[in-house]
Short mmCIF file of C-alpha atoms in Angstrom, two decimals:
data_model
loop_
_atom_site.label_atom_id
_atom_site.label_comp_id
_atom_site.label_asym_id
_atom_site.label_seq_id
_atom_site.Cartn_x
_atom_site.Cartn_y
_atom_site.Cartn_z
CA MET A 1 -11.13 8.73 36.25
CA LYS A 2 -8.49 11.55 36.86
CA LYS A 3 -9.20 15.49 35.98
CA SER A 4 -5.24 16.24 37.31
CA PHE A 5 -4.47 18.66 34.64
CA LYS A 6 -5.29 20.20 31.18
CA ARG A 7 -2.53 20.24 27.68
CA THR A 8 -2.81 22.88 25.18
CA PHE A 9 -1.98 20.66 22.54
CA SER A 10 -2.00 20.14 18.96
CA ILE A 11 -2.03 16.15 17.86
CA LEU A 12 -0.05 14.75 15.47
CA PHE A 13 -0.64 11.11 13.82
CA THR A 14 3.24 9.65 12.83
CA LEU A 15 3.01 6.50 11.29
CA PHE A 16 5.44 3.69 12.54
CA LYS A 17 5.81 0.05 11.79
CA LYS A 18 4.80 -3.55 13.01
CA THR A 19 6.40 -6.35 13.09
CA HIS A 20 4.76 -10.64 13.82
CA LEU A 21 7.92 -12.53 14.59
CA THR A 22 9.72 -11.22 11.82
CA LYS A 23 11.97 -7.57 11.04
CA VAL A 24 9.53 -6.49 7.98
CA LEU A 25 7.07 -4.10 9.85
CA LYS A 26 3.64 -2.54 8.50
CA GLY A 27 2.29 0.97 9.49
CA SER A 28 0.90 1.82 12.48
CA LEU A 29 -0.52 4.52 14.35
CA VAL A 30 0.48 6.28 17.68
CA PHE A 31 -0.79 9.65 18.96
CA LEU A 32 2.67 12.10 19.73
CA LEU A 33 1.97 15.47 21.58
CA LEU A 34 3.78 18.44 21.09
CA ILE A 35 4.15 19.06 24.18
CA PHE A 36 6.76 16.30 25.37
CA THR A 37 7.57 14.45 21.83
CA ALA A 38 7.55 10.85 22.26
CA CYS A 39 10.67 8.67 21.16
CA GLN A 40 10.63 5.01 19.95
CA SER A 41 13.39 3.02 21.45
CA ASP A 42 16.02 1.11 18.96
CA ASP A 43 16.37 -0.80 21.84
CA ASP A 44 17.16 -4.59 20.44
CA THR A 45 17.24 -5.85 23.90
CA SER A 46 15.31 -9.18 24.59
CA ILE A 47 15.35 -12.55 26.24
CA PRO A 48 18.80 -14.77 25.64
CA THR A 49 18.25 -17.89 23.72
CA ASP A 50 19.22 -20.55 25.54
CA ASN A 51 22.81 -21.78 24.68
CA ASP A 52 22.42 -25.52 25.05
CA ILE A 53 20.86 -25.81 21.34
CA ASP A 54 22.49 -28.80 19.13
CA GLU A 55 24.68 -27.52 16.06
CA GLY A 56 22.89 -28.24 12.09
CA PHE A 57 19.80 -27.84 10.44
CA TRP A 58 16.07 -26.69 11.82
CA LEU A 59 13.60 -26.35 9.88
CA VAL A 60 10.09 -24.46 10.70
CA ALA A 61 7.92 -25.94 8.58
CA ASP A 62 4.80 -23.94 8.76
CA LYS A 63 6.60 -20.80 7.80
CA GLY A 64 9.42 -22.50 5.47
CA TRP A 65 11.96 -21.24 7.40
CA VAL A 66 15.60 -23.36 8.09
CA PHE A 67 18.08 -22.07 10.68
CA GLU A 68 21.71 -23.45 10.32
CA PHE A 69 23.42 -23.31 13.95
CA THR A 70 26.71 -23.12 14.68
CA GLU A 71 29.46 -22.25 16.76
CA GLY A 72 30.48 -18.95 14.57
CA LYS A 73 27.04 -18.07 12.20
CA ASP A 74 24.29 -19.07 12.41
CA VAL A 75 22.17 -18.87 9.29
CA PHE A 76 19.01 -17.79 8.71
CA TYR A 77 16.70 -19.17 5.06
CA THR A 78 13.65 -18.96 3.40
CA ILE A 79 13.15 -21.59 1.20
CA ASN A 80 10.10 -22.60 -1.40
CA ALA A 81 9.61 -25.13 -4.05
CA ALA A 82 11.53 -22.47 -6.22
CA GLY A 83 14.56 -22.78 -4.27
CA CYS A 84 16.41 -21.15 -0.59
CA SER A 85 17.25 -17.36 -0.47
CA ILE A 86 19.53 -16.36 2.72
CA GLN A 87 17.54 -14.09 4.55
CA ASP A 88 19.99 -13.69 8.01
CA ASP A 89 24.10 -14.62 7.30
CA ASP A 90 24.39 -13.50 10.71
CA PHE A 91 21.79 -14.33 12.67
CA ILE A 92 21.30 -13.56 16.52
CA ALA A 93 18.85 -15.25 17.73
CA GLU A 94 18.19 -12.69 20.89
CA ASP A 95 17.18 -10.14 18.04
CA PHE A 96 14.05 -12.64 16.93
CA PHE A 97 11.55 -10.69 18.30
CA GLY A 98 12.35 -11.90 22.10
CA PHE A 99 11.76 -15.27 21.27
CA THR A 100 13.26 -18.17 23.74
CA LEU A 101 15.07 -20.61 21.82
CA ASN A 102 14.82 -24.22 24.55
CA GLN A 103 15.52 -27.49 23.37
CA VAL A 104 13.26 -30.37 24.36
CA ASN A 105 15.01 -32.73 22.18
CA GLU A 106 17.54 -33.79 20.20
CA ASN A 107 15.11 -32.86 17.15
CA GLU A 108 13.18 -30.74 18.58
CA ILE A 109 13.08 -27.19 19.78
CA ILE A 110 10.73 -24.72 20.60
CA GLY A 111 10.77 -21.12 20.46
CA THR A 112 8.92 -18.97 22.94
CA SER A 113 8.13 -15.27 23.16
CA ASP A 114 5.60 -13.03 25.65
CA LEU A 115 5.33 -11.11 22.80
CA SER A 116 3.18 -14.16 20.48
CA ASP A 117 0.50 -16.04 21.09
CA SER A 118 1.71 -19.15 19.50
CA GLU A 119 5.16 -21.58 20.16
CA ILE A 120 7.20 -21.77 17.28
CA LYS A 121 8.53 -25.81 16.56
CA PHE A 122 11.73 -26.39 15.30
CA THR A 123 12.32 -29.71 13.67
CA ARG A 124 15.74 -31.31 13.36
CA LEU A 125 16.86 -31.92 9.31
CA PRO A 126 19.33 -34.94 9.09
CA ASN A 127 20.54 -33.36 5.99
CA GLN A 128 20.82 -30.06 5.03
CA ASN A 129 18.00 -29.15 2.87
CA PRO A 130 18.94 -29.24 -0.31
CA ASN A 131 17.95 -26.41 -2.28
CA CYS A 132 19.80 -24.43 0.58
CA LEU A 133 23.39 -26.00 -0.28
CA PRO A 134 26.21 -23.21 -1.07
CA ASP A 135 26.30 -24.00 -4.45
CA GLN A 136 22.01 -23.69 -4.85
CA ILE A 137 21.38 -20.76 -2.93
CA SER A 138 19.79 -18.18 -5.38
CA ALA A 139 21.68 -14.65 -4.91
CA THR A 140 20.30 -13.14 -8.44
CA LYS A 141 18.88 -9.70 -9.46
CA ASP A 142 17.44 -11.55 -12.32
CA PRO A 143 14.28 -11.37 -12.59
CA LYS A 144 12.50 -13.99 -14.31
CA VAL A 145 14.71 -16.34 -11.43
CA ASN A 146 13.05 -13.92 -8.60
CA PHE A 147 9.40 -14.19 -10.30
CA ASP A 148 9.83 -17.99 -9.72
CA HIS A 149 11.04 -16.82 -5.56
CA PHE A 150 7.48 -14.82 -5.93
CA TRP A 151 5.09 -17.04 -7.25
CA ASN A 152 6.17 -19.79 -5.28
CA ILE A 153 6.24 -17.87 -1.76
CA PHE A 154 2.80 -17.68 -2.45
CA ASN A 155 1.97 -20.92 -3.94
CA ASP A 156 3.69 -23.10 -1.13
CA TYR A 157 2.35 -20.71 2.28
CA TYR A 158 -0.64 -17.99 1.16
CA ALA A 159 -3.84 -18.74 3.42
CA PHE A 160 -6.17 -16.99 1.37
CA PHE A 161 -6.65 -17.61 -2.26
CA GLU A 162 -9.61 -19.45 -2.09
CA THR A 163 -11.10 -16.77 0.39
CA ARG A 164 -10.06 -13.93 -1.84
CA ASN A 165 -11.42 -15.74 -5.18
CA ILE A 166 -7.94 -16.21 -6.57
CA ASP A 167 -6.65 -18.30 -9.09
CA TRP A 168 -3.41 -18.41 -8.48
CA SER A 169 -1.85 -20.87 -10.74
CA GLN A 170 -2.98 -18.39 -13.69
CA TYR A 171 -0.22 -15.58 -13.13
CA LYS A 172 3.41 -17.98 -13.10
CA SER A 173 3.35 -17.37 -17.18
CA LEU A 174 3.88 -13.99 -16.80
CA ARG A 175 7.75 -15.33 -15.24
CA ASP A 176 7.66 -15.42 -19.91
CA GLN A 177 6.70 -11.24 -19.50
CA VAL A 178 9.33 -9.89 -16.95
CA THR A 179 12.13 -7.96 -16.86
CA GLU A 180 14.25 -6.05 -15.25
CA ASP A 181 11.94 -2.38 -16.27
CA ASN A 182 8.80 -4.06 -15.56
CA PHE A 183 9.67 -6.84 -12.34
CA TYR A 184 7.94 -4.28 -10.02
CA ASP A 185 5.20 -3.51 -11.24
CA THR A 186 4.62 -6.87 -12.05
CA LEU A 187 4.78 -8.03 -8.72
CA GLU A 188 2.82 -4.93 -7.67
CA GLY A 189 0.06 -5.75 -10.18
CA LEU A 190 0.20 -9.00 -8.55
CA ALA A 191 -0.02 -8.08 -4.55
CA HIS A 192 -3.07 -5.45 -5.18
CA LEU A 193 -4.90 -8.02 -6.83
CA LEU A 194 -4.72 -9.77 -3.27
CA GLU A 195 -6.20 -6.66 -1.32
CA ASP A 196 -4.15 -7.87 1.43
CA GLY A 197 -3.45 -5.62 4.27
CA HIS A 198 -0.57 -8.57 5.17
CA VAL A 199 1.02 -8.51 2.11
CA SER A 200 4.43 -6.39 1.95
CA ILE A 201 7.13 -5.84 -0.81
CA VAL A 202 10.12 -3.59 0.44
CA ASP A 203 13.63 -3.58 -1.52
CA ASP A 204 14.91 -0.98 0.54
CA LYS A 205 17.90 -0.57 -1.83
CA ASN A 206 15.80 0.57 -4.42
CA ASN A 207 13.37 2.28 -2.66
CA ILE A 208 10.57 0.35 -3.40
CA GLN A 209 7.94 -0.01 -1.61
CA ILE A 210 4.03 -2.02 -2.25
CA GLU A 211 1.66 -2.48 0.33
CA SER A 212 -1.35 -4.34 -1.43
CA GLY A 213 -4.36 -3.79 0.98
CA ASN A 214 -3.71 0.42 0.00
CA PRO A 215 -5.98 0.77 -2.42
CA LYS A 216 -8.67 -0.99 -1.22
CA LEU A 217 -7.78 0.88 2.12
CA PHE A 218 -7.97 4.28 0.53
CA GLU A 219 -11.32 2.60 -1.22
CA ARG A 220 -13.20 2.29 2.04
CA LEU A 221 -12.22 5.18 3.80
CA ASN A 222 -12.75 7.54 1.54
CA ALA A 223 -16.22 6.23 0.85
CA ASN A 224 -18.48 8.93 2.17
CA LEU A 225 -15.49 12.05 1.67
CA SER A 226 -15.67 14.78 -1.16
CA GLY A 227 -13.22 17.26 -2.55
CA ASP A 228 -9.97 18.17 -0.53
CA LEU A 229 -11.36 15.73 1.44
CA ILE A 230 -10.01 12.98 -0.78
CA ILE A 231 -7.39 10.59 0.69
CA GLU A 232 -4.62 9.87 -2.21
CA ASN A 233 -1.66 9.10 -0.24
CA GLY A 234 -0.72 8.60 3.32
CA ASP A 235 -0.32 12.44 4.02
CA ASP A 236 -3.45 12.59 3.39
CA TYR A 237 -5.14 10.27 6.04
CA ASP A 238 -2.56 11.47 8.32
CA ALA A 239 -4.00 15.56 8.32
CA LEU A 240 -7.74 14.14 8.55
CA PHE A 241 -6.70 11.26 11.49
CA ASN A 242 -4.91 14.41 13.70
CA GLN A 243 -7.99 16.64 12.69
CA LYS A 244 -10.54 13.92 13.81
CA ALA A 245 -8.67 13.26 17.06
CA ILE A 246 -8.65 16.77 17.91
CA THR A 247 -12.21 17.22 17.36
CA ILE A 248 -12.31 14.00 19.58
CA VAL A 249 -10.27 15.42 22.69
CA THR A 250 -11.96 19.26 22.61
CA LYS A 251 -15.47 18.51 21.44
CA TYR A 252 -16.21 14.73 23.78
CA LEU A 253 -13.30 14.80 26.30
CA GLY A 254 -13.65 19.45 26.23
CA GLY A 255 -9.08 19.30 26.57
CA ASP A 256 -9.41 17.33 29.40
CA PHE A 257 -7.60 14.18 29.30
CA GLU A 258 -4.76 11.77 30.01
CA ILE A 259 -2.24 10.07 28.21
CA ASP A 260 -0.02 7.35 29.05
CA GLU A 261 4.49 8.30 28.48
CA ARG A 262 4.36 6.64 25.57
CA GLU A 263 2.01 8.26 24.13
CA ASN A 264 -0.02 5.08 22.73
CA ILE A 265 -3.68 5.70 24.61
CA ILE A 266 -5.60 8.91 25.70
CA TRP A 267 -8.88 8.62 28.15
CA GLY A 268 -11.17 10.79 29.83
CA LEU A 269 -13.98 11.74 30.66
CA VAL A 270 -17.29 12.04 27.81
CA ASN A 271 -19.19 12.94 31.24
CA ASN A 272 -19.89 12.16 34.44
CA ASP A 273 -21.51 8.43 33.50
CA ILE A 274 -19.45 7.68 30.22
CA GLY A 275 -16.05 6.72 30.68
CA TYR A 276 -13.35 7.27 26.31
CA ILE A 277 -10.61 4.96 26.02
CA LEU A 278 -8.55 5.83 22.27
CA VAL A 279 -5.87 2.86 22.32
CA SER A 280 -3.81 4.03 18.96
CA THR A 281 -1.49 1.19 18.88
CA MET A 282 -1.38 -2.24 19.74
CA GLN A 283 2.77 -1.79 20.31
CA GLY A 284 5.53 0.68 22.09
CA TYR A 285 4.93 0.24 25.19
CA GLY A 286 7.89 -0.39 26.11
CA THR A 287 11.60 0.22 25.37
CA ASN A 288 12.11 -3.65 24.34
CA PHE A 289 10.82 -6.16 23.20
CA SER A 290 11.31 -7.88 26.94
CA ASN A 291 9.37 -4.42 28.88
CA GLU A 292 7.18 -4.82 26.01
CA LEU A 293 3.96 -5.84 28.25
CA SER A 294 5.14 -5.26 31.95
CA ALA A 295 4.95 -1.01 30.66
CA LEU A 296 1.58 -2.03 28.77
CA ASN A 297 0.45 -3.27 32.39
CA THR A 298 1.43 -0.46 33.85
CA VAL A 299 -0.14 1.66 32.15
CA LEU A 300 -3.30 -0.64 32.00
CA GLU A 301 -3.43 -0.55 35.76
CA THR A 302 -3.43 2.84 35.58
CA ILE A 303 -6.01 3.08 33.41
CA MET A 304 -8.70 1.39 35.00
CA ASN A 305 -8.19 2.39 38.62
CA ASP A 306 -8.86 5.76 36.57
CA LEU A 307 -12.61 3.85 35.80
CA LYS A 308 -12.81 2.15 38.99
CA ALA A 309 -12.47 5.48 41.12
CA SER A 310 -14.15 7.66 38.05
CA GLY A 311 -17.59 5.20 39.03
CA VAL A 312 -18.58 5.25 35.47
CA SER A 313 -20.47 2.35 33.94
CA LYS A 314 -20.47 3.02 30.31
CA LEU A 315 -17.24 3.25 28.65
CA ILE A 316 -16.53 4.34 24.85
CA LEU A 317 -13.74 2.14 23.92
CA ASP A 318 -12.18 3.64 20.52
CA MET A 319 -9.81 1.17 18.36
CA ARG A 320 -10.43 2.88 14.75
CA PHE A 321 -7.20 4.62 14.59
CA ASN A 322 -5.59 1.01 15.86
CA ASP A 323 -3.59 -1.00 12.67
CA GLY A 324 -2.78 -3.78 15.03
CA GLY A 325 1.06 -4.55 16.43
CA HIS A 326 1.23 -7.26 18.93
CA ASP A 327 -0.97 -10.37 19.58
CA THR A 328 -0.33 -10.56 23.12
CA VAL A 329 -0.88 -7.12 23.95
CA ALA A 330 -4.13 -6.67 22.65
CA LEU A 331 -4.79 -10.20 24.59
CA HIS A 332 -4.09 -8.23 27.61
CA MET A 333 -6.09 -5.55 26.32
CA VAL A 334 -9.10 -7.81 25.67
CA SER A 335 -8.30 -9.53 29.86
CA ARG A 336 -8.94 -5.77 31.37
CA PHE A 337 -12.84 -6.29 29.77
CA MET A 338 -13.10 -9.80 30.12
CA ASP A 339 -16.21 -10.98 32.56
CA GLN A 340 -14.63 -14.91 33.18
CA GLU A 341 -12.29 -17.38 31.51
CA ARG A 342 -13.85 -18.23 28.19
CA ILE A 343 -12.33 -19.35 25.22
CA SER A 344 -11.98 -16.15 22.82
CA TYR A 345 -10.23 -17.59 19.06
CA PHE A 346 -8.95 -20.42 17.10
CA LYS A 347 -5.98 -20.95 14.91
CA LYS A 348 -4.14 -22.66 12.54
CA ALA A 349 -1.56 -21.86 9.42
CA ARG A 350 -0.92 -23.05 6.34
CA LEU A 351 1.07 -26.09 6.07
CA GLY A 352 0.91 -28.02 2.12
CA ASP A 353 -1.76 -28.78 1.17
CA GLY A 354 -3.50 -28.63 4.66
CA PHE A 355 -3.01 -26.78 7.86
CA THR A 356 -1.02 -27.08 11.48
CA GLU A 357 -3.75 -28.12 14.21
CA ASN A 358 -6.02 -25.46 14.07
CA LYS A 359 -5.39 -24.74 18.31
CA SER A 360 -8.16 -22.60 20.52
CA PHE A 361 -6.65 -19.59 22.17
CA SER A 362 -8.59 -18.26 25.81
CA VAL A 363 -8.18 -15.20 27.87
CA THR A 364 -8.56 -15.05 31.14
CA PRO A 365 -9.73 -11.45 33.26
CA LYS A 366 -6.40 -9.49 34.73
CA GLY A 367 -5.92 -6.81 36.94
CA ASP A 368 -7.33 -6.10 39.99
CA TYR A 369 -10.19 -4.65 38.00
CA GLN A 370 -12.04 -5.19 34.87
CA PHE A 371 -14.86 -3.08 33.34
CA THR A 372 -17.91 -5.42 32.22
CA GLY A 373 -20.21 -2.62 31.95
CA ASP A 374 -22.05 -1.33 29.64
CA ILE A 375 -19.14 -0.60 26.74
CA ILE A 376 -19.14 0.80 22.91
CA LEU A 377 -16.52 -0.26 21.02
CA LEU A 378 -16.07 2.11 17.54
CA THR A 379 -14.41 0.54 14.99
CA SER A 380 -13.16 1.38 11.23
CA PRO A 381 -10.84 -0.14 7.77
CA TYR A 382 -7.97 1.18 9.90
CA THR A 383 -9.11 -1.56 12.33
CA ILE A 384 -6.67 -4.02 11.85
CA SER A 385 -4.34 -7.32 12.62
CA ALA A 386 -4.02 -7.13 15.99
CA ALA A 387 -6.59 -4.40 16.68
CA GLU A 388 -9.18 -6.83 14.59
CA LEU A 389 -7.92 -10.03 17.18
CA PHE A 390 -9.12 -7.16 20.09
CA THR A 391 -12.80 -7.16 18.44
CA LEU A 392 -12.92 -10.99 17.32
CA CYS A 393 -11.95 -12.03 21.07
CA VAL A 394 -14.82 -9.34 22.65
CA LYS A 395 -17.08 -9.15 19.99
CA ASP A 396 -19.82 -11.53 21.21
CA LEU A 397 -19.06 -10.24 24.87
CA PRO A 398 -22.49 -9.52 26.24
CA TYR A 399 -22.56 -5.95 27.57
CA VAL A 400 -20.07 -4.89 24.21
CA THR A 401 -22.09 -3.90 20.85
CA ILE A 402 -19.84 -2.64 18.49
CA VAL A 403 -20.86 1.04 16.31
CA GLY A 404 -18.81 2.23 13.20
CA GLU A 405 -17.61 0.40 9.91
CA ASN A 406 -15.74 -2.92 9.19
CA THR A 407 -12.32 -3.96 10.51
CA GLY A 408 -10.23 -4.36 7.77
CA GLY A 409 -10.38 -8.21 6.92
CA ALA A 410 -6.40 -9.11 7.81
CA PHE A 411 -5.85 -11.11 11.16
CA SER A 412 -2.38 -13.11 10.24
CA THR A 413 0.75 -12.51 11.70
CA ILE A 414 2.85 -11.61 8.87
CA LEU A 415 5.44 -14.49 7.27
CA GLU A 416 7.92 -12.62 5.75
CA HIS A 417 10.23 -14.01 3.28
CA THR A 418 13.78 -13.29 1.50
CA LEU A 419 13.43 -12.64 -2.44
CA PRO A 420 17.50 -13.48 -4.10
CA ASN A 421 17.62 -10.02 -5.11
CA GLY A 422 17.72 -8.92 -0.94
CA ALA A 423 13.92 -7.35 -1.13
CA THR A 424 10.94 -9.54 1.53
CA VAL A 425 7.95 -10.49 0.61
CA GLY A 426 5.27 -10.47 3.58
CA LEU A 427 2.18 -12.71 3.25
CA SER A 428 -0.76 -14.01 5.81
CA ASN A 429 0.04 -17.51 5.96
CA GLU A 430 -2.87 -17.87 8.96
CA ILE A 431 -6.01 -18.28 9.69
CA TYR A 432 -8.07 -16.71 12.99
CA SER A 433 -11.59 -18.18 13.70
CA ASP A 434 -14.21 -17.02 16.36
CA THR A 435 -15.96 -19.72 18.14
CA GLN A 436 -18.37 -20.64 16.42
CA GLY A 437 -15.35 -21.14 13.41
CA GLU A 438 -16.78 -18.05 11.68
CA VAL A 439 -13.94 -16.38 9.56
CA PHE A 440 -13.53 -12.85 9.19
CA GLU A 441 -10.28 -12.32 7.10
CA VAL A 442 -11.39 -10.14 3.82
CA VAL A 443 -15.06 -8.93 4.97
CA GLY A 444 -13.96 -7.95 8.55
CA ILE A 445 -15.79 -7.45 11.99
CA GLY A 446 -19.01 -5.76 12.16
CA THR A 447 -21.91 -4.56 13.77
CA GLU A 448 -25.10 -5.93 12.16
CA ASN A 449 -27.34 -3.26 12.79
CA GLN A 450 -27.23 -0.42 10.30
CA GLU A 451 -28.00 2.25 11.97
CA ASN A 452 -24.59 0.92 13.97
CA GLN A 453 -22.58 1.31 10.59
CA ILE A 454 -20.85 4.72 10.79
CA PRO A 455 -18.57 5.73 8.77
CA PHE A 456 -15.59 6.84 10.80
CA LEU A 457 -14.67 9.65 8.05
CA SER A 458 -17.34 11.48 6.19
CA THR A 459 -17.30 14.58 4.99
CA LEU A 460 -20.14 16.64 7.01
CA ASP A 461 -18.31 15.01 10.32
CA PHE A 462 -15.52 17.61 9.51
CA GLN A 463 -17.91 20.29 7.85
CA GLU A 464 -20.02 19.72 11.36
CA GLU A 465 -16.49 19.44 13.69
CA LYS A 466 -18.18 16.11 15.23
CA ASP A 467 -17.64 12.22 15.55
CA SER A 468 -21.15 10.44 14.57
CA GLY A 469 -19.52 7.81 15.52
CA ILE A 470 -19.13 8.80 19.47
CA GLU A 471 -22.55 10.92 18.96
CA ARG A 472 -23.99 6.99 18.14
CA ALA A 473 -22.52 5.28 20.85
CA LEU A 474 -24.06 8.03 23.01
CA GLU A 475 -27.29 7.64 21.95
CA LEU A 476 -27.01 3.96 22.94
CA LEU A 477 -25.16 4.37 25.91
CA ASN A 478 -28.13 6.72 27.41
CA ASN A 479 -30.82 5.26 26.22
#
């Protein structure tokens, strides 16, 4: 491991947003150093779409998306049993999350992106969807119409009612009680009922942002906190995360560490035998969609070369601050810790009353060097989404031991739909499982060894300026 410089620093965290094939974003922690402030580019440059797409209407059935391709403006609709809304009336394929659209025959288009582990299949509609005829499109602030859309979006596409023990049908009657004044309070109550970190409602015009998973997340993070340390909002956990991060790099890395240019990963040596890597996000390594993975792999090459040069045989891999990003970023990271090609997970999406094909996904070792020595993987309730996918892929490797708390329990790519009033709704419609078919939605991934169940945040740790997760990792690695 290089020890080329020391820094006088104050580590801050900032909340970023994350996207899964959509423009709706979820929070993601990214490390910042005051010495050189990170900048996240707004450049939306991406791989251009194929120009030979046939005009007409095309359906993505498992997403509830309809696209109208014309010589002029293309339109992106979202559909549910209550009707159709326009998500983007000037849809530009080049901005669609780095996807390239290729028409494979007269009735099928395949969308692919380096940032997605799955293709998107578009099927030609012989006629325009009747709900999306110009005089049928819903564009209204009427609270009852918007409630109809909200309830049906989840009824049509949400994958986890049974898993979360929710009888969604009983809430349809709330429509009769909805008014303009209580509309978002009603939706918030239903969203919080799901306790799903990938369910959200955002209305920028009215400054509304509802996150379904936050109450449960705060409850879990507060389980071992007391007094002034109790987390009540985002600023509170920012402050605690900052303090914990400072403890890590001062007490355990001795203030001597490396950090990538965009300040997403910190790495260093705990001692001559044990390395440490903290990955704070699964996105934001490039300046745009098209160079995200190339930029990531440049960083990973540097880290792996440092690991190799240091001669360390043991590693602490810290995912506790990481609430996700792009699935393929996570998979590229996984590839640097794989000893051989392995089937790592399965995935299917809700489609009507059933599901799409349950597809298997493999990860192959990448790069000139893979670390396959003893690894302690640190996890927390804040480890969610693509960070959970990373955990899912490595949890059964014979040289990996999990220490910490169960992950957040929200794996699905976020499916976005639009309400008639223009608000956006995010929901989970995909089911991920391990190679034995076990699903970790809701419960998350953790350790069954009670001695390794170490809280991420605790009053005692802050009082004693220590990190019990790292302390436990060192115990295991030194035995």
